[in-house]
Amino acid sequence: MKIIAIAGSSGSGKSTLALSLQRECQSLNKHCEIVCEDRYYHPLTQEQHANVIDVDFDHPDALDNPLMTMHVKYLLEDKPIEIPNYSYATHRRTSDTSLLAPPDLLILEGLHLLHRESLIPHYNAMIFVDTPIEVCLERRIYRDINERGRTKESVITQFNKTVRPNFKKYIYPSKDNADFVIDGRVAIEETVEALKITPLFKLLSD
């Protein structure tokens, strides 16, 4: 099993790139799965849930990295895993999980994946999606209003309170670990075509 990690700010275009690479891999008759780091959010306590506006969901510690690392190791040992399902409505894990058997290619997608010292040694390639933070904010406003029922004001408040500071402190510096830096403003079709002449695409076909 090969592993590609994709990191970048919230709203940078990580998920879009992951899905495009998955389609390319599937077109080569390879089994490719995407696992989002978001699935590993710690469930909130009752006290945290009562003060959810104060919870920093963008800090690395908001995510259960030990569990994700263990799951990656299991997959590399050819063992299936049960991925938690996280509810953004309740901020807790649901009672069901998603069973995943080791694929040919695993794409990990998330904020802090290039910052995780426990995971980096297991990657075959690391991609950072570099998108101006103001563009990320515009995309996040659109997504959270339409998909998560939030108001524009609440999205902007959270973005300025937690997203920007954590991006500056943790996420952007992890760009230095990337094998490939992608401009998140470029159309995804152009990005994928550009990547086809890099060693990255050998991972998709091998």
Coordinates of C-alpha atoms in Angstrom, one line a residue:
M1 CA 0.0 0.0 0.0
K2 CA 1.2 3.5 -0.9
I3 CA 0.2 6.6 0.9
I4 CA -0.2 10.2 -0.4
A5 CA -0.8 12.9 2.2
I6 CA -2.5 16.2 1.2
A7 CA -2.5 19.2 3.6
G8 CA -3.4 22.8 3.5
S9 CA -5.7 25.3 5.1
S10 CA -9.4 24.8 5.5
G11 CA -10.9 25.8 2.1
S12 CA -7.7 25.4 0.3
G13 CA -8.9 22.7 -2.1
K14 CA -7.5 19.6 -0.4
S15 CA -10.7 17.5 -0.8
T16 CA -11.1 18.5 -4.5
L17 CA -7.5 17.4 -5.2
A18 CA -7.9 14.2 -3.3
L19 CA -11.1 13.2 -5.3
S20 CA -9.4 14.1 -8.6
L21 CA -6.4 11.9 -7.8
Q22 CA -8.7 9.1 -6.7
R23 CA -10.5 9.2 -10.1
E24 CA -7.1 9.1 -11.9
C25 CA -6.1 6.1 -9.8
Q26 CA -9.4 4.3 -10.4
S27 CA -9.0 4.9 -14.2
L28 CA -5.9 2.8 -13.9
N29 CA -7.9 0.0 -12.3
K30 CA -6.2 0.6 -8.9
H31 CA -8.1 0.5 -5.6
C32 CA -7.8 4.0 -4.0
E33 CA -9.4 5.2 -0.8
I34 CA -9.5 8.6 0.8
V35 CA -9.4 9.1 4.6
C36 CA -10.1 12.6 5.9
E37 CA -8.3 13.6 9.1
D38 CA -11.6 15.3 10.1
R39 CA -13.0 11.8 10.9
Y40 CA -10.7 11.7 13.9
Y41 CA -11.9 14.7 15.8
H42 CA -12.1 14.1 19.5
P43 CA -15.7 14.0 20.7
L44 CA -16.6 17.0 22.8
T45 CA -17.3 16.6 26.5
Q46 CA -20.7 18.0 27.9
E47 CA -18.8 21.0 29.2
Q48 CA -17.2 21.7 25.9
H49 CA -20.4 21.2 24.0
A50 CA -22.1 23.8 26.3
N51 CA -19.4 26.2 25.3
V52 CA -18.8 25.1 21.7
I53 CA -18.1 28.6 20.5
D54 CA -14.9 28.5 22.6
V55 CA -13.6 25.2 21.2
D56 CA -10.6 25.4 18.9
F57 CA -11.3 22.8 16.2
D58 CA -8.3 24.0 14.2
H59 CA -5.6 23.1 16.8
P60 CA -3.7 19.8 16.2
D61 CA -4.8 18.5 19.6
A62 CA -8.5 18.7 18.6
L63 CA -7.8 15.5 16.5
D64 CA -7.1 12.0 17.7
N65 CA -3.7 11.6 16.1
P66 CA -2.7 8.5 18.1
L67 CA -5.8 6.7 16.8
M68 CA -5.2 7.8 13.2
T69 CA -1.5 6.8 13.4
M70 CA -2.5 3.4 14.7
H71 CA -5.0 2.9 11.9
V72 CA -2.4 3.8 9.3
K73 CA 0.0 1.3 10.8
Y74 CA -2.7 -1.4 10.7
L75 CA -3.4 -0.8 7.1
L76 CA 0.3 -1.0 6.3
E77 CA 0.3 -4.4 8.1
D78 CA -2.5 -5.4 5.8
K79 CA -5.1 -5.2 8.5
P80 CA -8.6 -3.7 8.1
I81 CA -9.6 -0.7 10.3
E82 CA -12.8 0.8 11.5
I83 CA -12.8 4.5 10.9
P84 CA -14.9 6.7 13.3
N85 CA -17.7 8.8 11.8
Y86 CA -17.9 12.3 13.3
S87 CA -21.0 14.4 13.4
Y88 CA -20.6 18.1 12.9
A89 CA -24.1 18.6 14.3
T90 CA -23.4 17.0 17.7
H91 CA -19.6 17.3 17.7
R92 CA -19.4 13.6 18.7
R93 CA -18.6 10.3 17.0
T94 CA -21.7 8.4 15.9
S95 CA -22.3 4.8 17.1
D96 CA -21.4 3.4 13.7
T97 CA -17.9 3.1 12.0
S98 CA -16.7 2.6 8.5
L99 CA -14.8 -0.6 7.7
L100 CA -11.8 0.0 5.4
A101 CA -9.6 -2.8 4.0
P102 CA -6.0 -1.9 2.8
P103 CA -6.3 -0.3 -0.7
D104 CA -3.5 -0.1 -3.3
L105 CA -3.3 3.6 -2.7
L106 CA -4.4 5.5 0.4
I107 CA -4.9 9.3 0.2
L108 CA -4.9 11.0 3.5
E109 CA -6.4 14.5 3.5
G110 CA -6.4 17.0 6.4
L111 CA -5.1 20.2 8.0
H112 CA -2.2 18.8 10.0
L113 CA -1.0 15.8 8.1
L114 CA 2.4 17.3 7.1
H115 CA 2.9 18.4 10.8
R116 CA 2.4 14.9 12.3
E117 CA 5.8 13.4 13.1
S118 CA 4.2 10.1 13.9
L119 CA 2.7 9.9 10.4
I120 CA 5.3 11.5 8.1
P121 CA 7.6 8.5 8.0
H122 CA 4.8 6.4 6.5
Y123 CA 4.1 8.7 3.5
N124 CA 5.3 8.0 0.0
A125 CA 4.5 11.5 -1.1
M126 CA 3.4 14.8 0.6
I127 CA 1.4 17.5 -1.1
F128 CA 0.6 21.0 0.2
V129 CA -2.2 22.9 -1.3
D130 CA -1.1 26.6 -1.1
T131 CA -4.1 28.9 -1.3
P132 CA -4.3 32.6 -0.2
I133 CA -6.0 32.7 3.2
E134 CA -8.6 35.2 2.0
V135 CA -9.6 32.8 -0.8
C136 CA -9.9 30.0 1.8
L137 CA -12.2 32.2 3.9
E138 CA -14.5 32.9 0.9
R139 CA -14.7 29.2 0.2
R140 CA -15.3 28.3 3.9
I141 CA -18.1 30.8 4.2
Y142 CA -19.9 29.3 1.1
R143 CA -19.3 25.7 2.4
D144 CA -20.4 26.2 6.0
I145 CA -23.5 28.2 5.1
N146 CA -24.7 25.7 2.5
E147 CA -23.5 22.4 4.1
R148 CA -23.5 23.1 7.8
G149 CA -26.2 25.6 8.4
R150 CA -24.0 28.3 9.8
T151 CA -24.3 32.1 9.5
K152 CA -21.7 34.2 7.6
E153 CA -20.9 36.1 10.8
S154 CA -20.2 32.9 12.8
V155 CA -17.9 31.6 10.1
I156 CA -15.9 34.8 9.9
T157 CA -15.6 35.0 13.7
Q158 CA -14.3 31.4 14.0
F159 CA -12.0 31.9 11.1
N160 CA -10.3 34.9 12.7
K161 CA -10.3 33.4 16.2
T162 CA -8.9 29.9 15.4
V163 CA -8.3 29.2 11.7
R164 CA -5.9 32.1 11.0
P165 CA -3.7 31.6 14.1
N166 CA -3.4 27.8 13.7
F167 CA -2.7 28.2 10.0
K168 CA 0.1 30.6 10.7
K169 CA 1.6 28.5 13.6
Y170 CA 1.2 24.9 12.4
I171 CA -0.2 24.5 8.9
Y172 CA 1.7 26.9 6.8
P173 CA 5.1 26.0 8.3
S174 CA 4.4 22.3 7.4
K175 CA 4.6 23.4 3.7
D176 CA 8.4 22.9 4.1
N177 CA 7.9 19.2 4.4
A178 CA 5.9 18.9 1.1
D179 CA 7.3 17.1 -1.9
F180 CA 4.8 19.0 -4.1
V181 CA 3.3 22.4 -3.6
I182 CA 0.1 23.0 -5.5
D183 CA -1.5 26.4 -6.2
G184 CA -5.0 26.1 -4.9
R185 CA -6.3 28.8 -7.2
V186 CA -5.6 26.9 -10.4
A187 CA -8.3 24.8 -11.9
I188 CA -8.1 21.2 -10.7
E189 CA -7.9 19.9 -14.2
E190 CA -4.8 21.9 -14.9
T191 CA -3.3 20.9 -11.6
V192 CA -3.8 17.2 -12.3
E193 CA -2.4 17.5 -15.8
A194 CA 0.7 19.3 -14.4
L195 CA 1.2 16.5 -11.8
K196 CA 1.1 13.8 -14.5
I197 CA 4.7 14.6 -15.5
T198 CA 5.9 14.3 -11.9
P199 CA 7.0 11.2 -10.0
L200 CA 3.7 11.4 -8.0
F201 CA 1.8 9.8 -10.8
K202 CA 4.1 6.7 -10.7
L203 CA 2.5 6.0 -7.3
L204 CA -0.9 5.9 -8.9
S205 CA 0.1 3.4 -11.6
D206 CA 2.5 1.1 -9.7

